[in-house]
Amino acid sequence: MTQSIVVQVGQCGNQIGSRFWDLALREHASVNKRGVFDEPLSSFFRNVDSRYSEPINIPVGSGDGKIKSLKARAVLVDMEEGVVSEVLRGPMRDVFDSRQLITDVSGSGNNWAVGNRFYGQKYREEIVDVVRKQAEQCDCLQCFFLLHSMGGGTGSGVGTAILDLLKEEYPDVYRFTVAVYPSADDDVITSPYNSVLAMHELTEKADCVLPIENQALVDLVMTINKAAALKSDRSKMTLSSLSRHMKSHSSVTSGHGGLSKEEKPFDAMNNIVAHLLLNMTSSARFEGSLNVDLNEITTNLVPFPHLHYIVSSLSPLYWLADVKLAPRRIDQVFSDAFARDHQVIRADPKHSLYLACALLLRGNVAMSDIRRNIDRLRPSLKFIHWNQHGWKTGLCSVPPVGHLYSLLTLANNTCVKNTFADIRTAFTKLYRRKAHLHHYTQVDGMELEHFQDSLENLSSLICEYEALDSQRDKCPEIPPRLCVA
């Protein structure tokens, strides 16, 4: 069994991480009824004897196998103490210890240069040491998950500084990045600068990036809340069969059953991202008839080194009271996964070009249903001509908590270029006037050329996606067969 380490950076990264660990414990508790430290748990947790000043690892299968004290395979980094201190005071405090934390007090001031060039260098050795200690506790380290935002100074700056050191120190370990992009009306004026500067690093140094738009998460939460509101209003129940069958605590925004009892602001949005990660790693943690390892995701979905931005969607967003696995129900799950209103970026992949697509299913799903739905959806989806059969399928036997089955789609789709183009437009509006640049260039090691280089890198990335998208309606010419006289 392989292990992964989660590196959560900044306010956004740590809030997502907090929800991930809570929901991960809930998921394993629903499966592991005997309280035994097993292989699935070891993917993200260590079992330790905490009676000693230096907790002693208890490997899988040692002694009676019972869980003593679980510690997350995580590194928590923030240049402000607020969110990390809140985690340590909350119900998740026993999952972490002070040796996993790196904090400062003054913050990065919404400035990528301060986060990357100043704090990134100041804490580099300390971060390397903390990551190394976590890596040494792994039998087979396969992946780093980096959770951070793109708009703030710590998430974008320190986050990409950590990405750089991970590539340097652990070149053979996969680097998956969950990057939350700011909304168009973001309250951080310099977020376009931070996003473009960070994207340069993600394009060059990550193996796989899962872009998530803040506004798309808001839209998903509103969709679920609207269905729940309709359910509670008896006068409107006839308007929606969906709301009529929706169960309480059944949506992916709910943390019901976890350790955290009080829901905090942004928890609903962060729960969606946490569920995305849980579904993506389900095959690494549980058995299944068709498991997909993390290395298979990059191998099958990333045809070219820089085009590693993966569009994801979850279905169902909520569960229904009817628990029968009717064909129409699983068909609807597949249809929803490719719908615009289920994507975690504000784009419609159906109107763009697919380079490859992975379907990661969990629960009681028959292979015949999967094949039938692929055949049903194939005519409505445009695939690049040299990869017309670019489907990767995974099936894990353990469903998410409260569901019978679920589907996570991971698609390398040219629709992501629209998100990048919006960021470039916002960047250009500021950069054309040279507004706020002095806050960046006054930081040691930060030059004006970094802005131009990052802008060119982003433009080049957009051009690569546009060049592929232009082939959407082209059919390749089939060369004539060789005739032998």
Short mmCIF file of C-alpha atoms in Angstrom, two decimals:
data_model
loop_
_atom_site.label_atom_id
_atom_site.label_comp_id
_atom_site.label_asym_id
_atom_site.label_seq_id
_atom_site.Cartn_x
_atom_site.Cartn_y
_atom_site.Cartn_z
CA MET A 1 0.00 0.00 0.00
CA THR A 2 1.30 3.45 -0.92
CA GLN A 3 1.20 6.59 1.19
CA SER A 4 0.59 10.25 0.39
CA ILE A 5 1.47 13.44 2.26
CA VAL A 6 -0.82 16.47 2.28
CA VAL A 7 0.87 19.87 2.37
CA GLN A 8 -1.71 22.55 3.18
CA VAL A 9 -0.61 26.16 2.75
CA GLY A 10 -2.25 29.43 3.72
CA GLN A 11 -5.75 30.10 5.02
CA CYS A 12 -7.54 28.42 2.12
CA GLY A 13 -5.26 25.37 2.02
CA ASN A 14 -5.54 24.78 5.76
CA GLN A 15 -9.31 25.20 5.80
CA ILE A 16 -9.67 22.67 2.97
CA GLY A 17 -7.20 20.39 4.73
CA SER A 18 -9.14 20.58 7.98
CA ARG A 19 -12.31 19.42 6.21
CA PHE A 20 -10.41 16.70 4.32
CA TRP A 21 -9.03 15.10 7.48
CA ASP A 22 -12.39 15.25 9.23
CA LEU A 23 -14.23 13.62 6.33
CA ALA A 24 -11.42 11.08 5.79
CA LEU A 25 -11.75 9.92 9.40
CA ARG A 26 -15.53 9.70 8.98
CA GLU A 27 -15.12 7.61 5.82
CA HIS A 28 -12.64 5.17 7.34
CA ALA A 29 -14.73 4.87 10.53
CA SER A 30 -17.72 3.78 8.43
CA VAL A 31 -15.63 0.96 6.90
CA ASN A 32 -13.27 0.07 9.73
CA LYS A 33 -15.73 -1.08 12.41
CA ARG A 34 -13.18 -2.90 14.62
CA GLY A 35 -10.87 0.06 15.23
CA VAL A 36 -7.88 -1.72 13.67
CA PHE A 37 -5.03 0.16 12.01
CA ASP A 38 -5.13 -1.33 8.53
CA GLU A 39 -3.61 -0.67 5.09
CA PRO A 40 -6.34 1.76 3.93
CA LEU A 41 -5.85 3.91 7.04
CA SER A 42 -2.07 3.91 6.59
CA SER A 43 -2.42 5.73 3.26
CA PHE A 44 -3.01 9.06 5.00
CA PHE A 45 -2.51 8.31 8.71
CA ARG A 46 0.14 6.98 11.08
CA ASN A 47 -0.63 4.91 14.18
CA VAL A 48 1.59 6.09 17.02
CA ASP A 49 2.17 5.43 20.70
CA SER A 50 1.93 8.99 22.03
CA ARG A 51 3.02 8.17 25.59
CA TYR A 52 6.57 9.13 24.66
CA SER A 53 7.98 12.60 23.97
CA GLU A 54 8.88 11.34 20.48
CA PRO A 55 5.80 9.29 19.43
CA ILE A 56 6.69 5.77 18.29
CA ASN A 57 5.26 4.46 15.02
CA ILE A 58 3.16 1.30 15.22
CA PRO A 59 3.22 -0.36 11.77
CA VAL A 60 0.26 -2.14 10.22
CA GLY A 61 -0.10 -5.62 11.70
CA SER A 62 1.96 -4.93 14.83
CA GLY A 63 0.74 -6.23 18.18
CA ASP A 64 -3.04 -6.47 18.46
CA GLY A 65 -3.37 -4.04 15.54
CA LYS A 66 -5.59 -1.67 17.50
CA ILE A 67 -5.51 2.08 16.85
CA LYS A 68 -3.58 3.90 19.59
CA SER A 69 -3.37 7.46 18.29
CA LEU A 70 -3.80 8.53 14.67
CA LYS A 71 -1.59 11.25 13.23
CA ALA A 72 -2.19 12.74 9.79
CA ARG A 73 0.54 12.53 7.16
CA ALA A 74 0.42 16.29 6.77
CA VAL A 75 2.43 19.50 6.85
CA LEU A 76 0.60 22.69 7.84
CA VAL A 77 2.10 25.99 6.68
CA ASP A 78 0.74 29.51 7.15
CA MET A 79 2.39 32.88 7.62
CA GLU A 80 -0.43 33.90 9.96
CA GLU A 81 -1.26 31.86 13.04
CA GLY A 82 -5.04 32.26 13.01
CA VAL A 83 -6.29 29.28 10.99
CA VAL A 84 -3.64 26.82 12.21
CA SER A 85 -4.23 27.84 15.83
CA GLU A 86 -7.95 27.31 15.31
CA VAL A 87 -7.26 23.80 13.98
CA LEU A 88 -5.17 23.00 17.06
CA ARG A 89 -7.96 24.21 19.36
CA GLY A 90 -10.67 22.33 17.48
CA PRO A 91 -11.83 18.72 17.40
CA MET A 92 -9.02 17.78 14.97
CA ARG A 93 -6.23 18.84 17.35
CA ASP A 94 -5.18 15.29 18.24
CA VAL A 95 -4.53 14.43 14.58
CA PHE A 96 -1.63 16.91 14.40
CA ASP A 97 1.29 17.88 16.59
CA SER A 98 3.56 20.92 16.74
CA ARG A 99 6.28 19.15 14.71
CA GLN A 100 4.03 19.31 11.64
CA LEU A 101 3.40 23.06 11.79
CA ILE A 102 5.27 26.04 10.34
CA THR A 103 3.79 29.47 11.08
CA ASP A 104 4.69 33.14 11.27
CA VAL A 105 2.72 36.09 12.59
CA SER A 106 2.82 38.92 10.07
CA GLY A 107 1.45 37.22 6.93
CA SER A 108 2.40 37.76 3.29
CA GLY A 109 0.25 40.83 2.71
CA ASN A 110 -1.46 39.44 -0.42
CA ASN A 111 1.92 39.61 -2.13
CA TRP A 112 3.32 36.64 -4.07
CA ALA A 113 6.86 38.06 -3.86
CA VAL A 114 6.74 38.27 -0.05
CA GLY A 115 5.43 34.72 0.18
CA ASN A 116 7.73 33.18 -2.42
CA ARG A 117 10.93 35.21 -2.27
CA PHE A 118 10.95 36.19 1.40
CA TYR A 119 9.10 33.57 3.45
CA GLY A 120 9.82 30.82 0.94
CA GLN A 121 13.55 31.35 1.43
CA LYS A 122 13.34 32.12 5.16
CA TYR A 123 11.57 28.86 5.99
CA ARG A 124 12.94 26.67 3.22
CA GLU A 125 15.24 24.56 5.39
CA GLU A 126 12.61 24.20 8.10
CA ILE A 127 10.01 23.10 5.56
CA VAL A 128 12.47 20.63 4.01
CA ASP A 129 13.13 19.18 7.47
CA VAL A 130 9.44 18.82 8.37
CA VAL A 131 8.60 17.23 5.00
CA ARG A 132 11.59 14.88 5.29
CA LYS A 133 10.41 13.65 8.70
CA GLN A 134 6.98 12.93 7.28
CA ALA A 135 8.49 11.17 4.25
CA GLU A 136 10.69 8.99 6.46
CA GLN A 137 7.55 7.64 8.15
CA CYS A 138 6.24 6.33 4.81
CA ASP A 139 6.98 2.82 3.53
CA CYS A 140 6.18 3.75 -0.08
CA LEU A 141 5.66 7.48 -0.61
CA GLN A 142 3.81 7.98 -3.88
CA CYS A 143 2.40 11.48 -3.92
CA PHE A 144 2.37 14.95 -2.39
CA PHE A 145 -0.96 16.78 -2.40
CA LEU A 146 -0.44 20.55 -2.24
CA LEU A 147 -3.55 22.50 -1.18
CA HIS A 148 -3.46 26.28 -1.65
CA SER A 149 -5.16 29.30 -3.14
CA MET A 150 -3.91 31.35 -6.07
CA GLY A 151 -5.08 34.81 -5.05
CA GLY A 152 -3.42 35.33 -1.67
CA GLY A 153 0.22 35.90 -0.84
CA THR A 154 0.93 32.82 1.29
CA GLY A 155 -1.07 30.32 -0.74
CA SER A 156 0.34 31.42 -4.08
CA GLY A 157 3.82 32.48 -2.96
CA VAL A 158 4.81 30.04 -0.21
CA GLY A 159 2.77 27.32 -1.91
CA THR A 160 4.79 27.52 -5.13
CA ALA A 161 8.04 27.83 -3.15
CA ILE A 162 7.15 24.50 -1.51
CA LEU A 163 6.31 23.03 -4.91
CA ASP A 164 9.80 23.99 -6.06
CA LEU A 165 11.53 22.30 -3.13
CA LEU A 166 9.38 19.18 -3.51
CA LYS A 167 10.49 18.87 -7.12
CA GLU A 168 14.11 19.37 -6.09
CA GLU A 169 14.13 17.09 -3.04
CA TYR A 170 11.70 14.40 -4.25
CA PRO A 171 11.84 14.40 -8.07
CA ASP A 172 10.38 10.87 -8.34
CA VAL A 173 7.34 11.51 -6.12
CA TYR A 174 4.21 12.78 -7.87
CA ARG A 175 3.15 16.35 -7.11
CA PHE A 176 -0.62 16.91 -7.31
CA THR A 177 -1.77 20.48 -6.73
CA VAL A 178 -5.27 21.59 -5.76
CA ALA A 179 -5.30 25.28 -6.69
CA VAL A 180 -8.28 27.49 -5.81
CA TYR A 181 -8.62 30.40 -8.24
CA PRO A 182 -10.13 33.72 -7.10
CA SER A 183 -13.53 35.03 -8.17
CA ALA A 184 -13.82 37.92 -10.60
CA ASP A 185 -14.99 40.15 -7.72
CA ASP A 186 -12.26 38.98 -5.34
CA ASP A 187 -11.47 41.47 -2.58
CA VAL A 188 -7.69 41.07 -3.09
CA ILE A 189 -6.78 43.70 -5.67
CA THR A 190 -3.43 42.09 -6.44
CA SER A 191 -4.86 38.57 -6.93
CA PRO A 192 -4.35 38.70 -10.75
CA TYR A 193 -0.62 39.27 -10.20
CA ASN A 194 -0.43 36.49 -7.63
CA SER A 195 -2.35 34.06 -9.83
CA VAL A 196 -0.23 34.60 -12.95
CA LEU A 197 3.06 34.46 -11.05
CA ALA A 198 1.94 31.25 -9.32
CA MET A 199 0.72 29.68 -12.57
CA HIS A 200 4.19 29.97 -14.05
CA GLU A 201 5.45 27.73 -11.23
CA LEU A 202 2.53 25.29 -11.47
CA THR A 203 3.01 24.88 -15.21
CA GLU A 204 6.71 24.13 -14.86
CA LYS A 205 6.87 22.15 -11.62
CA ALA A 206 3.62 20.29 -10.92
CA ASP A 207 2.76 16.87 -12.33
CA CYS A 208 -0.98 17.45 -12.18
CA VAL A 209 -3.05 20.52 -11.27
CA LEU A 210 -6.71 20.45 -10.29
CA PRO A 211 -7.94 24.02 -10.87
CA ILE A 212 -10.97 24.99 -8.78
CA GLU A 213 -12.77 28.30 -9.16
CA ASN A 214 -14.07 29.93 -6.02
CA GLN A 215 -17.19 31.12 -7.80
CA ALA A 216 -17.91 27.63 -9.14
CA LEU A 217 -17.90 26.31 -5.56
CA VAL A 218 -20.32 29.08 -4.56
CA ASP A 219 -22.60 28.10 -7.45
CA LEU A 220 -22.51 24.41 -6.46
CA VAL A 221 -23.41 25.20 -2.85
CA MET A 222 -26.29 27.42 -4.01
CA THR A 223 -27.57 24.62 -6.26
CA ILE A 224 -27.62 22.17 -3.35
CA ASN A 225 -29.12 24.69 -0.91
CA LYS A 226 -31.85 25.54 -3.40
CA ALA A 227 -32.82 21.87 -3.67
CA ALA A 228 -32.83 21.55 0.12
CA ALA A 229 -34.98 24.68 0.47
CA LEU A 230 -37.50 23.31 -1.99
CA LYS A 231 -37.62 20.09 0.00
CA SER A 232 -38.46 21.93 3.21
CA ASP A 233 -41.24 23.92 1.52
CA ARG A 234 -44.17 21.51 1.14
CA SER A 235 -46.00 23.88 -1.16
CA LYS A 236 -43.22 23.61 -3.70
CA MET A 237 -42.58 19.89 -3.46
CA THR A 238 -44.54 19.19 -6.61
CA LEU A 239 -42.23 21.45 -8.59
CA SER A 240 -39.20 19.26 -8.17
CA SER A 241 -38.99 15.51 -7.87
CA LEU A 242 -35.34 16.03 -6.95
CA SER A 243 -36.11 18.01 -3.80
CA ARG A 244 -38.93 15.60 -2.94
CA HIS A 245 -36.47 12.71 -2.57
CA MET A 246 -33.49 14.55 -1.13
CA LYS A 247 -32.37 13.33 2.30
CA SER A 248 -30.96 15.58 5.00
CA HIS A 249 -27.17 15.46 5.41
CA SER A 250 -26.90 13.73 2.04
CA SER A 251 -25.10 16.39 0.02
CA VAL A 252 -21.36 16.60 -0.58
CA THR A 253 -21.44 19.95 1.25
CA SER A 254 -22.45 18.29 4.52
CA GLY A 255 -19.97 17.35 7.23
CA HIS A 256 -22.58 15.40 9.19
CA GLY A 257 -21.03 12.50 11.08
CA GLY A 258 -17.57 14.07 11.29
CA LEU A 259 -15.75 15.33 14.37
CA SER A 260 -16.61 18.98 13.75
CA LYS A 261 -20.11 19.68 15.08
CA GLU A 262 -20.39 23.37 14.22
CA GLU A 263 -20.30 24.39 10.58
CA LYS A 264 -18.00 27.33 9.87
CA PRO A 265 -18.07 29.77 6.95
CA PHE A 266 -16.78 28.15 3.76
CA ASP A 267 -17.12 24.61 5.20
CA ALA A 268 -19.72 23.69 2.60
CA MET A 269 -17.43 24.81 -0.23
CA ASN A 270 -14.38 23.15 1.31
CA ASN A 271 -16.29 19.89 1.78
CA ILE A 272 -16.76 19.67 -1.99
CA VAL A 273 -12.99 19.88 -2.52
CA ALA A 274 -12.39 17.38 0.28
CA HIS A 275 -14.82 14.90 -1.32
CA LEU A 276 -13.04 15.36 -4.63
CA LEU A 277 -9.75 14.32 -3.01
CA LEU A 278 -11.34 11.41 -1.16
CA ASN A 279 -12.85 10.04 -4.36
CA MET A 280 -9.64 10.51 -6.32
CA THR A 281 -7.63 8.56 -3.72
CA SER A 282 -10.27 5.90 -3.02
CA SER A 283 -8.52 3.32 -5.19
CA ALA A 284 -5.28 3.88 -3.28
CA ARG A 285 -7.10 3.25 0.02
CA PHE A 286 -9.72 0.59 -0.69
CA GLU A 287 -10.12 -2.51 -2.79
CA GLY A 288 -11.95 -2.55 -6.08
CA SER A 289 -12.44 -4.56 -9.21
CA LEU A 290 -10.75 -1.90 -11.35
CA ASN A 291 -8.52 0.28 -9.19
CA VAL A 292 -6.78 3.33 -10.66
CA ASP A 293 -3.53 4.35 -9.02
CA LEU A 294 -2.49 7.99 -8.84
CA ASN A 295 0.37 7.45 -11.29
CA GLU A 296 -2.16 6.14 -13.82
CA ILE A 297 -4.02 9.46 -13.67
CA THR A 298 -1.02 11.42 -14.90
CA THR A 299 0.01 8.74 -17.39
CA ASN A 300 -3.41 8.61 -19.03
CA LEU A 301 -4.60 12.21 -18.72
CA VAL A 302 -1.48 14.28 -19.43
CA PRO A 303 -0.44 13.91 -23.11
CA PHE A 304 2.03 16.83 -23.01
CA PRO A 305 4.13 18.05 -20.05
CA HIS A 306 2.61 21.53 -19.64
CA LEU A 307 -0.98 20.52 -20.35
CA HIS A 308 -1.55 18.94 -16.96
CA TYR A 309 -4.55 21.01 -15.82
CA ILE A 310 -7.41 18.61 -15.09
CA VAL A 311 -11.08 19.66 -14.97
CA SER A 312 -13.04 17.72 -12.37
CA SER A 313 -16.69 17.19 -11.42
CA LEU A 314 -18.58 15.18 -8.81
CA SER A 315 -21.89 13.37 -9.14
CA PRO A 316 -24.23 13.06 -7.39
CA LEU A 317 -24.00 16.33 -5.47
CA TYR A 318 -26.68 14.90 -3.18
CA TRP A 319 -28.31 11.54 -2.72
CA LEU A 320 -31.92 10.46 -3.24
CA ALA A 321 -34.19 8.47 -0.95
CA ASP A 322 -34.79 5.74 -3.52
CA VAL A 323 -31.92 3.30 -2.93
CA LYS A 324 -32.64 0.99 -5.85
CA LEU A 325 -29.88 0.93 -8.45
CA ALA A 326 -32.18 1.63 -11.37
CA PRO A 327 -30.46 2.07 -14.75
CA ARG A 328 -32.00 5.51 -15.23
CA ARG A 329 -30.54 6.63 -11.90
CA ILE A 330 -26.95 5.67 -12.70
CA ASP A 331 -27.47 7.13 -16.17
CA GLN A 332 -28.42 10.44 -14.58
CA VAL A 333 -25.25 10.38 -12.47
CA PHE A 334 -23.18 10.06 -15.65
CA SER A 335 -25.13 12.80 -17.41
CA ASP A 336 -24.76 15.18 -14.45
CA ALA A 337 -21.01 14.62 -14.25
CA PHE A 338 -20.61 16.10 -17.74
CA ALA A 339 -23.07 18.96 -17.19
CA ARG A 340 -21.83 22.52 -16.83
CA ASP A 341 -23.43 23.03 -13.40
CA HIS A 342 -21.46 20.15 -11.86
CA GLN A 343 -17.97 21.38 -12.81
CA VAL A 344 -15.62 22.95 -10.27
CA ILE A 345 -14.62 25.57 -12.81
CA ARG A 346 -17.09 27.81 -14.62
CA ALA A 347 -16.88 26.16 -18.02
CA ASP A 348 -18.77 23.70 -20.20
CA PRO A 349 -16.50 20.84 -21.25
CA LYS A 350 -19.11 19.55 -23.71
CA HIS A 351 -18.48 22.58 -25.91
CA SER A 352 -14.71 22.11 -25.90
CA LEU A 353 -12.27 19.38 -26.85
CA TYR A 354 -11.36 16.41 -24.68
CA LEU A 355 -7.76 15.23 -24.75
CA ALA A 356 -8.54 12.41 -22.31
CA CYS A 357 -11.07 11.59 -19.61
CA ALA A 358 -11.06 9.41 -16.48
CA LEU A 359 -14.19 8.05 -14.81
CA LEU A 360 -13.56 7.09 -11.18
CA LEU A 361 -16.58 5.29 -9.75
CA ARG A 362 -17.24 4.09 -6.24
CA GLY A 363 -19.80 1.64 -4.95
CA ASN A 364 -22.15 -0.93 -6.44
CA VAL A 365 -21.80 -0.18 -10.15
CA ALA A 366 -21.76 -2.84 -12.85
CA MET A 367 -19.21 -2.69 -15.67
CA SER A 368 -22.08 -3.08 -18.13
CA ASP A 369 -23.58 0.19 -16.83
CA ILE A 370 -20.24 1.94 -17.26
CA ARG A 371 -19.78 0.70 -20.83
CA ARG A 372 -23.36 1.56 -21.74
CA ASN A 373 -23.01 5.11 -20.46
CA ILE A 374 -19.70 5.66 -22.21
CA ASP A 375 -21.33 4.55 -25.48
CA ARG A 376 -24.32 6.79 -24.74
CA LEU A 377 -22.24 9.90 -23.99
CA ARG A 378 -19.52 9.42 -26.60
CA PRO A 379 -21.44 11.03 -29.53
CA SER A 380 -22.02 14.25 -27.56
CA LEU A 381 -18.38 14.66 -26.47
CA LYS A 382 -15.64 15.88 -28.79
CA PHE A 383 -12.37 13.97 -28.40
CA ILE A 384 -9.11 14.85 -30.12
CA HIS A 385 -8.80 12.82 -33.33
CA TRP A 386 -5.67 10.99 -32.21
CA ASN A 387 -7.30 9.80 -28.97
CA GLN A 388 -10.90 8.96 -29.84
CA HIS A 389 -10.98 6.20 -27.22
CA GLY A 390 -9.30 8.24 -24.49
CA TRP A 391 -11.30 6.87 -21.54
CA LYS A 392 -9.72 5.63 -18.34
CA THR A 393 -12.09 3.84 -15.97
CA GLY A 394 -11.72 3.02 -12.29
CA LEU A 395 -14.11 1.19 -9.97
CA CYS A 396 -13.65 1.12 -6.19
CA SER A 397 -15.99 -1.15 -4.25
CA VAL A 398 -16.32 1.15 -1.20
CA PRO A 399 -18.90 3.93 -1.75
CA PRO A 400 -18.74 7.36 -0.09
CA VAL A 401 -20.46 7.70 3.28
CA GLY A 402 -24.23 7.88 2.86
CA HIS A 403 -24.20 7.02 -0.85
CA LEU A 404 -24.59 3.83 -2.83
CA TYR A 405 -22.30 5.00 -5.60
CA SER A 406 -20.61 8.11 -6.92
CA LEU A 407 -18.70 9.32 -9.95
CA LEU A 408 -15.68 11.61 -10.16
CA THR A 409 -14.72 12.72 -13.64
CA LEU A 410 -11.21 13.99 -14.36
CA ALA A 411 -10.90 15.48 -17.82
CA ASN A 412 -8.07 17.08 -19.72
CA ASN A 413 -10.25 19.50 -21.64
CA THR A 414 -9.48 22.68 -23.56
CA CYS A 415 -12.29 24.54 -21.76
CA VAL A 416 -9.79 25.37 -19.02
CA LYS A 417 -8.26 27.96 -21.34
CA ASN A 418 -11.24 30.24 -20.66
CA THR A 419 -10.37 30.42 -16.97
CA PHE A 420 -6.76 31.18 -17.84
CA ALA A 421 -7.79 33.85 -20.36
CA ASP A 422 -9.88 35.61 -17.70
CA ILE A 423 -6.90 35.65 -15.35
CA ARG A 424 -4.68 37.04 -18.09
CA THR A 425 -7.19 39.80 -18.85
CA ALA A 426 -7.36 40.85 -15.19
CA PHE A 427 -3.56 40.75 -14.97
CA THR A 428 -3.14 42.88 -18.09
CA LYS A 429 -5.47 45.60 -16.78
CA LEU A 430 -3.20 46.15 -13.79
CA TYR A 431 0.10 45.50 -15.53
CA ARG A 432 -0.60 47.93 -18.38
CA ARG A 433 -0.68 50.76 -15.80
CA LYS A 434 2.17 49.25 -13.76
CA ALA A 435 -0.20 49.49 -10.78
CA HIS A 436 1.00 48.03 -7.46
CA LEU A 437 4.23 46.71 -9.01
CA HIS A 438 6.42 48.56 -6.54
CA HIS A 439 5.09 46.37 -3.71
CA TYR A 440 6.58 43.37 -5.51
CA THR A 441 9.84 44.77 -6.91
CA GLN A 442 10.93 46.10 -3.52
CA VAL A 443 11.22 42.51 -2.27
CA ASP A 444 14.76 41.13 -2.61
CA GLY A 445 15.07 38.72 -5.52
CA MET A 446 11.96 39.97 -7.30
CA GLU A 447 12.50 41.64 -10.66
CA LEU A 448 10.11 43.19 -13.16
CA GLU A 449 11.13 40.49 -15.66
CA HIS A 450 9.31 37.89 -13.56
CA PHE A 451 6.01 39.50 -14.47
CA GLN A 452 6.74 39.48 -18.18
CA ASP A 453 8.07 35.93 -18.11
CA SER A 454 5.00 34.70 -16.22
CA LEU A 455 2.65 36.48 -18.62
CA GLU A 456 4.42 34.95 -21.63
CA ASN A 457 4.31 31.52 -20.01
CA LEU A 458 0.56 31.82 -19.43
CA SER A 459 -0.04 33.10 -22.97
CA SER A 460 1.95 30.20 -24.36
CA LEU A 461 -0.15 27.76 -22.33
CA ILE A 462 -3.38 29.31 -23.61
CA CYS A 463 -2.07 29.13 -27.19
CA GLU A 464 -1.32 25.42 -26.79
CA TYR A 465 -4.89 24.74 -25.67
CA GLU A 466 -6.29 26.97 -28.46
CA ALA A 467 -4.23 25.15 -31.09
CA LEU A 468 -5.67 21.84 -29.94
CA ASP A 469 -9.19 23.25 -29.65
CA SER A 470 -9.01 24.42 -33.27
CA GLN A 471 -8.85 20.75 -34.29
CA ARG A 472 -12.24 20.06 -32.69
CA ASP A 473 -14.18 19.76 -35.94
CA LYS A 474 -11.37 18.40 -38.04
CA CYS A 475 -11.40 14.80 -39.16
CA PRO A 476 -7.99 13.34 -39.91
CA GLU A 477 -7.35 12.24 -43.46
CA ILE A 478 -6.94 8.51 -43.68
CA PRO A 479 -3.98 7.69 -45.92
CA PRO A 480 -4.74 5.30 -48.76
CA ARG A 481 -3.87 1.70 -48.16
CA LEU A 482 -0.85 0.32 -49.91
CA CYS A 483 -1.82 -1.65 -53.01
CA VAL A 484 0.36 -4.58 -53.90
CA ALA A 485 0.29 -5.53 -57.56
#
